[in-house]
Coordinates of C-alpha atoms and ligand atoms in Angstrom, one line a residue:
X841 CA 92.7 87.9 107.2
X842 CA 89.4 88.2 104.8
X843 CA 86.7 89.8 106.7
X844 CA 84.2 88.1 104.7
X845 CA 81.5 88.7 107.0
X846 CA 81.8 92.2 106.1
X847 CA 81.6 91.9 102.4
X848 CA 78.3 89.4 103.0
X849 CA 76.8 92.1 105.1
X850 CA 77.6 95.2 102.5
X851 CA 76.6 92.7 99.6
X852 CA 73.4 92.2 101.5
X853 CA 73.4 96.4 102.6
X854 CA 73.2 97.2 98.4
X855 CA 71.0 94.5 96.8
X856 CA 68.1 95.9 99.7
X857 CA 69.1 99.5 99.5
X858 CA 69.3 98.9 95.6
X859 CA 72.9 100.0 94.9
X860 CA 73.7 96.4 93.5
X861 CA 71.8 93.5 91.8
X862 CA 73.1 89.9 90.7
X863 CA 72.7 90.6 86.9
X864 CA 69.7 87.9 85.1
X865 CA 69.6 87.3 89.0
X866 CA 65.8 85.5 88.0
X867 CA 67.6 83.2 86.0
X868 CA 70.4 82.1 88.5
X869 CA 72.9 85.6 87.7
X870 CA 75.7 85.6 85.4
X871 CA 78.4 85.0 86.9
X872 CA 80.7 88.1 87.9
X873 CA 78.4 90.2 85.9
X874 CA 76.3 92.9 88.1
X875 CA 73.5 95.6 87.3
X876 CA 74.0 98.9 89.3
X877 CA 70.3 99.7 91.2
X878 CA 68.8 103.4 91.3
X879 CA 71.6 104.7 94.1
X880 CA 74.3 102.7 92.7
X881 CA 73.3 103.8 89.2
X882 CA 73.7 107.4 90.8
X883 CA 77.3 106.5 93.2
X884 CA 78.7 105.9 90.4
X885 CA 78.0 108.7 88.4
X886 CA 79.3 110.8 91.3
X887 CA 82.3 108.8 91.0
X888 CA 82.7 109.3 86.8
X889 CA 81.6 113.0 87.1
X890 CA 84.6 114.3 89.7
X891 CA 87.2 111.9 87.8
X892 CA 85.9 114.2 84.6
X893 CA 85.6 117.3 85.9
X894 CA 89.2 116.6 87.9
X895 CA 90.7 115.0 84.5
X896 CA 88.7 117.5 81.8
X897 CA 86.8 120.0 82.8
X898 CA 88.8 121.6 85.0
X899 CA 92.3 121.5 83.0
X900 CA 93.1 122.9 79.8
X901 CA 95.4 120.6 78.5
X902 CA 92.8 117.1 78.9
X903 CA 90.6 116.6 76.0
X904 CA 87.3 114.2 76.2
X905 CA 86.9 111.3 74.1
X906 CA 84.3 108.4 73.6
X907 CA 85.4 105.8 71.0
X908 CA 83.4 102.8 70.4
X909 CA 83.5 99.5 72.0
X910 CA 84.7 97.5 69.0
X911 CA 87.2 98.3 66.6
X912 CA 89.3 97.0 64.4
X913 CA 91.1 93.8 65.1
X914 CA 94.6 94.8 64.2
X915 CA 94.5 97.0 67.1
X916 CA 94.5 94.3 69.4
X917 CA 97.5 92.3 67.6
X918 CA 99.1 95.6 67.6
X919 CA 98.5 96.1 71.4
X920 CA 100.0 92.8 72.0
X921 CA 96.5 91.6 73.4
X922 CA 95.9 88.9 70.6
X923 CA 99.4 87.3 71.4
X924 CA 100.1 88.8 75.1
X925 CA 96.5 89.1 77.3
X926 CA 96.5 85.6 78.4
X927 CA 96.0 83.4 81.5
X928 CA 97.7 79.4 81.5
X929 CA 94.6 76.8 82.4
X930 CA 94.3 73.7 83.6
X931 CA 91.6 71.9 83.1
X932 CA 90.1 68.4 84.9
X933 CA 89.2 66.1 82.4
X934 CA 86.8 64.1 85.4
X935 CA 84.9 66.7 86.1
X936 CA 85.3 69.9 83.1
X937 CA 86.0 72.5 85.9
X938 CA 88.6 74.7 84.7
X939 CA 91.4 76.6 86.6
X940 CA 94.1 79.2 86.5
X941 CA 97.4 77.0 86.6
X942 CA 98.5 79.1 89.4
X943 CA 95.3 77.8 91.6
X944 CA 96.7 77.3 95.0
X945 CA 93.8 74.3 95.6
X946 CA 95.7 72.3 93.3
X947 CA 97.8 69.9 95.2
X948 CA 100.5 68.5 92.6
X949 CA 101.4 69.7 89.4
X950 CA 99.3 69.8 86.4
X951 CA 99.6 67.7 84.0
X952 CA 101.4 65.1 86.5
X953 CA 99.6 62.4 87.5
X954 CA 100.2 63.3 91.1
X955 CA 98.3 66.1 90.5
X956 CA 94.5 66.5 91.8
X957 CA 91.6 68.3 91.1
X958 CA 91.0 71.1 94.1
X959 CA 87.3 70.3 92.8
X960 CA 86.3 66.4 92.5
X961 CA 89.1 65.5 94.2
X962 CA 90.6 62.8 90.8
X963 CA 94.7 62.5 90.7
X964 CA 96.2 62.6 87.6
X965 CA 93.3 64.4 85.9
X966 CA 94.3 67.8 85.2
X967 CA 95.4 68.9 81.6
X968 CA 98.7 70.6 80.8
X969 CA 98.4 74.4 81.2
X970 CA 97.5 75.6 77.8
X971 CA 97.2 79.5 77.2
X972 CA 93.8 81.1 77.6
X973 CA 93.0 84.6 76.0
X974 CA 91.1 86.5 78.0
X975 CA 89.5 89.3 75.7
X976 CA 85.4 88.2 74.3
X977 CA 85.2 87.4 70.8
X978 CA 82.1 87.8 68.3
X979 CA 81.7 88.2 65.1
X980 CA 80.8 91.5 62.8
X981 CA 78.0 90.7 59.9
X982 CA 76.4 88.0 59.0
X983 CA 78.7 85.5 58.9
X984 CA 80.2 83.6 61.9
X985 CA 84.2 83.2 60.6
X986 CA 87.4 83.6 61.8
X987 CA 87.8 86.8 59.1
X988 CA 84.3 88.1 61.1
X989 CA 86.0 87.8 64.5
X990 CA 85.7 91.4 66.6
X991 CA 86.6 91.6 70.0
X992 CA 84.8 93.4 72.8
X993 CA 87.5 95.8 74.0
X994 CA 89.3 94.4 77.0
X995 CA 90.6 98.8 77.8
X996 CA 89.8 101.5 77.2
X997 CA 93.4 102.7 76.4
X998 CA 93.5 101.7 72.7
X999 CA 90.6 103.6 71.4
X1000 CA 92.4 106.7 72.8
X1001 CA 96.3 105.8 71.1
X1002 CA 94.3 105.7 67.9
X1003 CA 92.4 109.0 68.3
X1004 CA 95.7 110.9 69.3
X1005 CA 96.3 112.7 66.0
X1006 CA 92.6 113.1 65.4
X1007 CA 92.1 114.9 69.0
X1008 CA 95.5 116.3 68.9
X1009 CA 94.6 118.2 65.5
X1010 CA 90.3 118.9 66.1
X1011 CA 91.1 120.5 69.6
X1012 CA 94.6 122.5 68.2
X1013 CA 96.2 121.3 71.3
X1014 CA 100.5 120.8 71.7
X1015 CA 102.3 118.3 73.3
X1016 CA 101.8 117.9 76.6
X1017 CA 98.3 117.0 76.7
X1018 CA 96.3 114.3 77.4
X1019 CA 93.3 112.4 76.5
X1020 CA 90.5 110.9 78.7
X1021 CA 88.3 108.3 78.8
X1022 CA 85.2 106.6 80.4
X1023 CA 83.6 103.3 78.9
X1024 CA 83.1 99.7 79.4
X1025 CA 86.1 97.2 78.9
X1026 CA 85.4 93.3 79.2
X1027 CA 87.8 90.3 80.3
X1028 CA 86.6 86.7 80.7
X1029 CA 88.3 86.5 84.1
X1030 CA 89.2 83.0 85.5
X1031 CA 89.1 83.8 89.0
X1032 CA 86.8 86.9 89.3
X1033 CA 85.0 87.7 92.5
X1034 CA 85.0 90.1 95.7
X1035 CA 81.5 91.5 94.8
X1036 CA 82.2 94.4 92.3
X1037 CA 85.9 94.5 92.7
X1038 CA 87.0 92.3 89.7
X1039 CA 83.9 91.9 87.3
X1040 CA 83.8 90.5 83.4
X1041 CA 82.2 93.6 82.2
X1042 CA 83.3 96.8 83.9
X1043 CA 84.0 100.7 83.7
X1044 CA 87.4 102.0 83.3
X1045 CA 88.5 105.6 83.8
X1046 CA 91.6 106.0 81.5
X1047 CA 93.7 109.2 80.6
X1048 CA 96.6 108.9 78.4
X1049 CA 98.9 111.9 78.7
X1050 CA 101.1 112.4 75.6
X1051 CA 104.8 113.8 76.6
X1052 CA 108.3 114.3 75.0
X1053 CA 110.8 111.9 75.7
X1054 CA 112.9 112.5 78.4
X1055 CA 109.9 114.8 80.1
X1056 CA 108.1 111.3 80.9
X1057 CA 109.6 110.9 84.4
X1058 CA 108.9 114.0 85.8
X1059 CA 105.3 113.5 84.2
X1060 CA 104.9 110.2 85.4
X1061 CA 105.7 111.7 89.3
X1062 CA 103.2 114.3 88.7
X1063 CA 100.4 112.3 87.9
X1064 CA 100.7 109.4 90.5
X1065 CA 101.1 112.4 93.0
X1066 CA 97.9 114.4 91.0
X1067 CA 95.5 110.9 91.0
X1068 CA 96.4 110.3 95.2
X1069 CA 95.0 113.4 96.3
X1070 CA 91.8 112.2 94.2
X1071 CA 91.6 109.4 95.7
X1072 CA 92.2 111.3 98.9
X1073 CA 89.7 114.0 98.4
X1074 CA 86.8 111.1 98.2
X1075 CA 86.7 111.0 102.0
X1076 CA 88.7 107.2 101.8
X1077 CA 91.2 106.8 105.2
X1078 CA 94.1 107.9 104.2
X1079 CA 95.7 104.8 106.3
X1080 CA 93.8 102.1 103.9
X1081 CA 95.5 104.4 100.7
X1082 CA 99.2 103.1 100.1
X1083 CA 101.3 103.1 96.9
X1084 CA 102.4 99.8 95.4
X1085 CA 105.3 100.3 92.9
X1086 CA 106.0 96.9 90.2
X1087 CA 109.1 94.9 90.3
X1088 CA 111.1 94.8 86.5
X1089 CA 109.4 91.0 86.8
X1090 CA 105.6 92.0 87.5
X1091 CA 106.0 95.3 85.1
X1092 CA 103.1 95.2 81.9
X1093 CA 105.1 94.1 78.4
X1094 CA 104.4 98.1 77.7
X1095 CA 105.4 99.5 81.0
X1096 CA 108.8 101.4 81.8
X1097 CA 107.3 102.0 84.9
X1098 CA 103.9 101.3 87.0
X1099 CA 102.3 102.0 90.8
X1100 CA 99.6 101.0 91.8
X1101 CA 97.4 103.1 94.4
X1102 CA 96.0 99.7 96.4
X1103 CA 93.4 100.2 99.2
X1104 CA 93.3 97.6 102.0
X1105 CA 90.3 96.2 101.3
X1106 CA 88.4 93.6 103.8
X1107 CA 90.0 90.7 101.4
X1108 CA 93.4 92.4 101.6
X1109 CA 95.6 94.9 100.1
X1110 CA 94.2 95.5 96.7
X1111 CA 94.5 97.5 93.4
X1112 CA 92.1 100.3 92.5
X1113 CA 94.5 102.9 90.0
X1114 CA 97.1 101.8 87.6
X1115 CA 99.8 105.0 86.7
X1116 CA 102.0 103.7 83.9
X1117 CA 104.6 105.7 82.1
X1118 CA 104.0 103.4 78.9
X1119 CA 107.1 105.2 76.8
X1120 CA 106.9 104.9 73.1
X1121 CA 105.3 101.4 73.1
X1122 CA 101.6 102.1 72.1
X1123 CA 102.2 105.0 69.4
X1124 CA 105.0 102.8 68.3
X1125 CA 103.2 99.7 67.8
X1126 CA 100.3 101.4 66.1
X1127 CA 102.6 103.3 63.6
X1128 CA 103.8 99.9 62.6
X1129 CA 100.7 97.7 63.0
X1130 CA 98.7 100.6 60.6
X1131 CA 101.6 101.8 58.4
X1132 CA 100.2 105.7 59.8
X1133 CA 102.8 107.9 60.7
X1134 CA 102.0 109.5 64.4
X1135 CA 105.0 111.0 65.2
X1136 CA 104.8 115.0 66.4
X1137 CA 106.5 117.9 65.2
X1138 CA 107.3 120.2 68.2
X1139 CA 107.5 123.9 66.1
X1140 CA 108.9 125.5 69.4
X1141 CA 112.0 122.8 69.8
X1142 CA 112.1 122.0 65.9
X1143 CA 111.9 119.0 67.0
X1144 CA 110.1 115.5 66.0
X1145 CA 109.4 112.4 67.9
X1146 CA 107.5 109.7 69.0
X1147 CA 105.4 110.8 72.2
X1148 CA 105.6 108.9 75.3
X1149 CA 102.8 107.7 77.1
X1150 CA 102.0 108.2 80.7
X1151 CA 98.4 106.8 81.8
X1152 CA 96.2 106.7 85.0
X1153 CA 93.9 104.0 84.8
X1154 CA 91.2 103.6 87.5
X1155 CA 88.5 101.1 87.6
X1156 CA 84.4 103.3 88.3
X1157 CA 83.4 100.2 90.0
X1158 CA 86.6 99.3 91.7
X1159 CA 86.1 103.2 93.0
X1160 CA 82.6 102.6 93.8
X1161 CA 83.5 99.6 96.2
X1162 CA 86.1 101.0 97.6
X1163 CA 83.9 103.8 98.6
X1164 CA 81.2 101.5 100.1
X1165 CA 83.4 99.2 101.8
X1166 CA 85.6 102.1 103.2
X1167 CA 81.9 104.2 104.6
X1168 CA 80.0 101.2 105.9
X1169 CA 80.0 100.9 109.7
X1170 CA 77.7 99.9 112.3
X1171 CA 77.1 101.5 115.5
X1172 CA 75.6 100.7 119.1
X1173 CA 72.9 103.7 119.2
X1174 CA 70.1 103.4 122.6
X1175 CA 70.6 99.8 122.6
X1176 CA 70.3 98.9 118.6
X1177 CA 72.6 98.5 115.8
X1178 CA 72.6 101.3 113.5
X1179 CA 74.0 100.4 110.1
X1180 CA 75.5 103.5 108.3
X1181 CA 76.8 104.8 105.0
X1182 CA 79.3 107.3 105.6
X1183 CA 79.7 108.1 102.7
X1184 CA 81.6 111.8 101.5
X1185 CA 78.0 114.2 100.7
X1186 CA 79.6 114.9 97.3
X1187 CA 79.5 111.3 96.3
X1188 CA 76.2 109.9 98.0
X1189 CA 73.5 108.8 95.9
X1190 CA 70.5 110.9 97.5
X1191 CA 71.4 113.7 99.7
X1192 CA 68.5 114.9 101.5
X1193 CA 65.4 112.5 103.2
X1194 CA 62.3 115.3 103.4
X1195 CA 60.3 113.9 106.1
X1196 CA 56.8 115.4 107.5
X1197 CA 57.2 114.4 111.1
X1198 CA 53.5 113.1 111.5
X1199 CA 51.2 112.5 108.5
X1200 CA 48.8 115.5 109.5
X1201 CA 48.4 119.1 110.6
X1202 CA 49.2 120.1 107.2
X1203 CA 53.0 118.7 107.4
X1204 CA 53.0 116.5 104.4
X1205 CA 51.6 119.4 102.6
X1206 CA 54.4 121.5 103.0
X1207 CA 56.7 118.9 103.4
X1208 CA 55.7 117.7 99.8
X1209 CA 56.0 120.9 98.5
X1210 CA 59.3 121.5 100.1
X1211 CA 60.5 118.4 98.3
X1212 CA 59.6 119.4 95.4
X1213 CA 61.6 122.4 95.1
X1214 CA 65.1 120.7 96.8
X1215 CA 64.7 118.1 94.1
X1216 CA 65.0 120.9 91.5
X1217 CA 68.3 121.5 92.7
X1218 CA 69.6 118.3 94.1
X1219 CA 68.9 114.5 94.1
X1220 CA 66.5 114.0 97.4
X1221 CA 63.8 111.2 98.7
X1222 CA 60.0 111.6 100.2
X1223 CA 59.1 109.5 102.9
X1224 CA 56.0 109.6 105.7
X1225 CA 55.8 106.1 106.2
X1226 CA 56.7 104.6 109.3
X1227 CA 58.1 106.2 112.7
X1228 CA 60.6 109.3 112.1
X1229 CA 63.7 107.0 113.6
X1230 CA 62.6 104.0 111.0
X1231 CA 62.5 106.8 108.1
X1232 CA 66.2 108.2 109.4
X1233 CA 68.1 104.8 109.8
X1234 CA 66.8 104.0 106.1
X1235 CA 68.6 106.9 105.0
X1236 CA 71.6 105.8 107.1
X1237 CA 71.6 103.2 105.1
X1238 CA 71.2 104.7 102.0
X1239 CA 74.5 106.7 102.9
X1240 CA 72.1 110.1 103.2
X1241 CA 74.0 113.0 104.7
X1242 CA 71.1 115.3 105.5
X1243 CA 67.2 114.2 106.4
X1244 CA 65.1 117.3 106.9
X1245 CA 61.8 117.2 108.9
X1246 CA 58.8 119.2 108.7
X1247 CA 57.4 119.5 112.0
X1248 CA 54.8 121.3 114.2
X1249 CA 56.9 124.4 114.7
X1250 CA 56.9 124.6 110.5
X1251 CA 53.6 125.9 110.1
X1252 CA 54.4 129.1 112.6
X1253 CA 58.0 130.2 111.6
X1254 CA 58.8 128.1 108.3
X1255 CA 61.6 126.7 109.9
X1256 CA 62.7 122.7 109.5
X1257 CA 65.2 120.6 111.4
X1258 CA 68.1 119.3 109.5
X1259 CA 69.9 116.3 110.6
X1260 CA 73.1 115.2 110.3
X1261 CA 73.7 111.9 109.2
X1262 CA 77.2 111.3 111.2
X1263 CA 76.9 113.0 114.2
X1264 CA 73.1 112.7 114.3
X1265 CA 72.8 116.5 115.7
X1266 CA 69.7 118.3 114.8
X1267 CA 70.1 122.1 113.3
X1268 CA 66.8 124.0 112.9
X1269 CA 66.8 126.1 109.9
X1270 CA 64.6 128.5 107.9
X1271 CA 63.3 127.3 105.1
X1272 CA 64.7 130.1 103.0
X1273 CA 68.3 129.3 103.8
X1274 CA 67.9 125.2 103.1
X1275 CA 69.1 126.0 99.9
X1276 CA 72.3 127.8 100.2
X1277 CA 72.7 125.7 103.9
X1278 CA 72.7 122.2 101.7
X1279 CA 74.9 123.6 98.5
X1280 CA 77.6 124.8 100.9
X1281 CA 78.0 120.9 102.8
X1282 CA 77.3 119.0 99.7
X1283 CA 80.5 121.0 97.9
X1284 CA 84.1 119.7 97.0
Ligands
LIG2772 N1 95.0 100.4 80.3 C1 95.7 99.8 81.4 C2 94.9 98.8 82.1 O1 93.8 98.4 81.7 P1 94.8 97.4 84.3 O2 95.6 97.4 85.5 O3 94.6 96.1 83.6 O4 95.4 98.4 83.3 C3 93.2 99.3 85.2 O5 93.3 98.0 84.7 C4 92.1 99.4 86.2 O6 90.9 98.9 85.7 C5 92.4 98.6 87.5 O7 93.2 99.3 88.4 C6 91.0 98.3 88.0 O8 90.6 99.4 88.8 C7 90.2 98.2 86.7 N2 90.0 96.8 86.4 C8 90.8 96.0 85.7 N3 90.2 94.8 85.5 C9 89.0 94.8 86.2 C10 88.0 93.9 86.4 N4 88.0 92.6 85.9 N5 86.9 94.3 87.1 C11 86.8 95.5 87.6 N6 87.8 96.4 87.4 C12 88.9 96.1 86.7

C-alpha cells in the first residue's frame, strides 16, 4: 500500500531543508517540473560524480561525452521516437481534462457513450484514444514552421549512437568500449508524479557499451551485475534492491533484452536503472536514416560488423530520491521525535556541522577558524545559533554525518568532540587529526 504520508513528510523534510523546491513555485509551480535547493543541488552531484568516476574515470575502456540537447530531427525518426514514443489519450470534451487511455478512473470505455469522465463525472464524453507524442517540440530560427520544428531530447542515448565513430576514432579506443553520458532529457508525461520520481525535465545517466555480436550476452550479464553493486555501494537496503527482467510483450521496440533494477519505493515497487542489450538497432537505424557507414573493422579478427549495443540507463534524480526515501527515518530520542537523514557520508550534501558550544570564551573564534580550514577540504556548515541539541537535530535533518563542537576543554588541549550522526556517540579528537579522522569515514 502507498505510504503517502511518508512521501508528504520527506516532500515537506527537502523544501525546509532546501534539497527541493516546486519550480516558478511563486507563480503556482509548473507542474512536475522541480528546482534542486543548495543540498539537493549538491546530493545530486554526489550522485553524478560516483556514477562518473565508477563509469569513466576509473575504467579504461569508458569514454566521456556531452552532446547537446537538440539535434537534428532525423535522429529522432531514425530512433523510432517521431513514429514510436507515444502515449493513447482520451480526452473529455465537458470538461478538456485529458487522460492516458489506460486511466484506471475511467469507468467505461472511451469513446463509448457508457463511458465517464474520472473527472466531471459526464457519460459518453470522452474522445476516442488518439496517439500523443510525448517528446517537446520548438522551433530553430526565426521562423515558427513545421520545417523549423527541433525537439528537446527525450534521452540521452541518441547523442551518444551518433558520436560513436567520432569518440571511437579521437580517443583511439577498440571495440569493446563504451561511451557515457550525463544531461537533461525531457518527456511531456501524462501521468507524472511521486515528487522527483517521474518529472518532465530530468537527468539521465546513460552509457552505451559498443560490443561484437555474439559477445553481447555475456556483456549484457556483466553490466546488470557491474550497475547492482552501484546501486548497492550507495548505502540503499539491499532488501528494497530487486531485479525486474521484461516480458517479449513489455520489451522496448530496440530491446533484445532489458532488467530493470526497481527499488520498493513508499508508492510501490518501482524502476530506477534500465540495462538493455539494444543489439544492432540504433547503429543500424542511424546508418540508414544518415546514409553514414558506422560499421567497425576489428584488425585482430579481420573482421567487420555492425556493433551491438548494450546500455545502463539510470535516472540522477530517480537516484537522488531513492536515496532520500530509503535514509529518512524518525526516531523516539528522550521523549521527542528525531527526524534523520541517514544518508551514506560519501553522498550527503554537507558533511561536517562546526559548532562553538556556547557563543563565548573565545569558542566561536576558534571554532570559526576551524571552519574555515575543514571547508578547504570538504563541504561543511557554521552554526552558533540556538541550543547545541537544536543546532545537531538540524543537521540530522540535513542528513550530516559528523557535527564537531568546540568546547571549553578546546582552549587547553585543542581537542574537539565529533559526533556521530547515527549512533549519536561523541569521539573527542585533536584538532590535528580532524583531517585525516573525517577523509577516512567520508571515503568509498
Ligand atoms: N535510453 C533508454 C531510456 O531512456 P528509460 O527506461 O525510458 O530508458 C531510463 O529511462 C531511466 O531514466 C529510468 O530508469 C529513470 O531512472 C529515468 N527516467 C525516465 N523517465 C523519467 C522521468 N519522466 N522522470 C525522471 N526520471 C526518468
Amino acid at each position: 500500500m502507498a505510504d503517502t504520508a511518508l512521501m508528504d513528510k520527506l516532500v515537506s523534510l527537502c523544501k525546509r531543508r532546501g534539497f527541493v523546491f516546486q519550480s516558478s513555485e511563486i507563480y503556482g509551480g509548473l507542474g512536475s517540473v522541480w528546482d534542486y535547493g543548495p543540498l539537493g543541488v549538491e546530493l545530486k552531484k554526489n550522485v553524478k560524480d560516483r556514477w562518473w568516476r565508477a563509469m569513466v574515470h576509473a575504467r579504461d575502456d569508458i569514454e566521456g561525452l556531452d552532446a547537446a540537447i537538440l539535434m537534428h530531427p532525423r535522429v529522432w525518426e531514425a530512433s523510432g521516437h517521431v513514429s514510436g514514443f507515444a502515449d493513447p489519450l482520451v480526452d473529455c470534451r465537458q470538461c478538456k481534462n485529458r487522460f492516458r487511455a489506460d486511466d484506471p478512473r475511467i469507468k467505461g470505455t472511451a469513446g463509448q457513450p457508457d463511458a465517464q469522465c474520472p473527472v466531471c463525472g459526464s457519460r459518453g464524453t470522452l474522445t476516442e484514444p488518439r496517439m500523443f507524442n510525448l517528446m517537446f517540440k520548438t522551433f530553430m530560427g526565426p521562423v515558427e514552421e513545421q520545417a523549423a520544428i527541433v525537439y528537446l531530447r527525450p534521452e540521452t542515448a541518441q547523442g551518444i549512437y551518433v558520436n560513436y565513430l567520432n569518440v571511437l576514432q579521437s580517443s583511439r579506443q577498440k571495440i569493446p568500449f563504451g561511451i557515457a553520458q550525463i544531461g537533461k532529457a525531457f518527456r511531456n508525461e501524462i501521468t507524472p508524479g511521486n515528487f522527483i520520481f517521474r518529472t518532465r525535465e530530468f537527468e539521465q545517466m546513460e552509457m552505451q557499451f559498443f560490443v561484437q555480436p555474439g559477445t553481447d550476452v555475456e556483456w549484457f550479464e556483466r553490466w546488470r551485475e557491474w550497475r547492482m553493486q552501484w546501486h548497492h555501494a550507495l548505502g540503499l537496503t539491499p532488501s528494497k534492491l530487486r531485479w525486474q527482467q521484461h516480458g517479449p510483450d513489455e520489451l522496448a521496440h530496440y530491446a533484445r533484452a532489458a532488467f530493470d533494477i526497481e527499488y520498493q519505493f513508499p508508492f510501490g515497487w518501482q524502476e530506477i536503472e534500465g540495462i538493455h542489450n539494444r543489439g544492432d538497432f540504433d547503429l543500424g537505424r542511424h546508418q540508414q536514416f544518415s546514409g553514414k557507414k558506422l560499421d567497425y573493422f576489428d584488425q585482430a579478427a579481420n573482421a567487420r560488423f555492425l556493433p551491438y549495443i548494450v546500455e545502463t540507463s539510470a535516472g540522477a534524480d530517480r537516484v537522488a530520491l531513492t536515496l532520500l526515501v530509503d535514509a529518512y527515518r524518525e526516531e523516539e530520542v528522550e521523549g521527542e521525535t528525531r527526524v534523520v537523514l541517514g544518508l551514506h557520508p560519501a553522498i550527503a550534501p554537507i558533511k561536517a556541522g562546526v559548532f562553538p558550544l556556547v557563543k563565548k570564551d573565545g569558542m566561536p573564534e576558534v571554532a570559526t577558524e576551524l571552519y574555515h580550514d575543514l571547508r578547504k577540504q570538504l563541504p561543511c556548515f557554521y552554526d552558533d545559533s540556538g541550543a547545541i541539541g537544536r543546532r545537531y537535530r538540524r543537521m540530522d535533518e540535513a542528513g550530516t554525518p559528523f557535527g564537531i563542537t568546540v568546547d571549553g576543554q578546546t582552549q587547553s588541549d585543542r581537542t574537539v568532540t565529533v559526533r556521530h550522526r547515527d549512533a549519536m556517540r561523541q569521539d573527542r579528537i585533536g584538532i590535528d587529526r580532524l583531517g585525516s579522522f573525517l577523509a577516512e569515514r567520508l571515503a568509498g
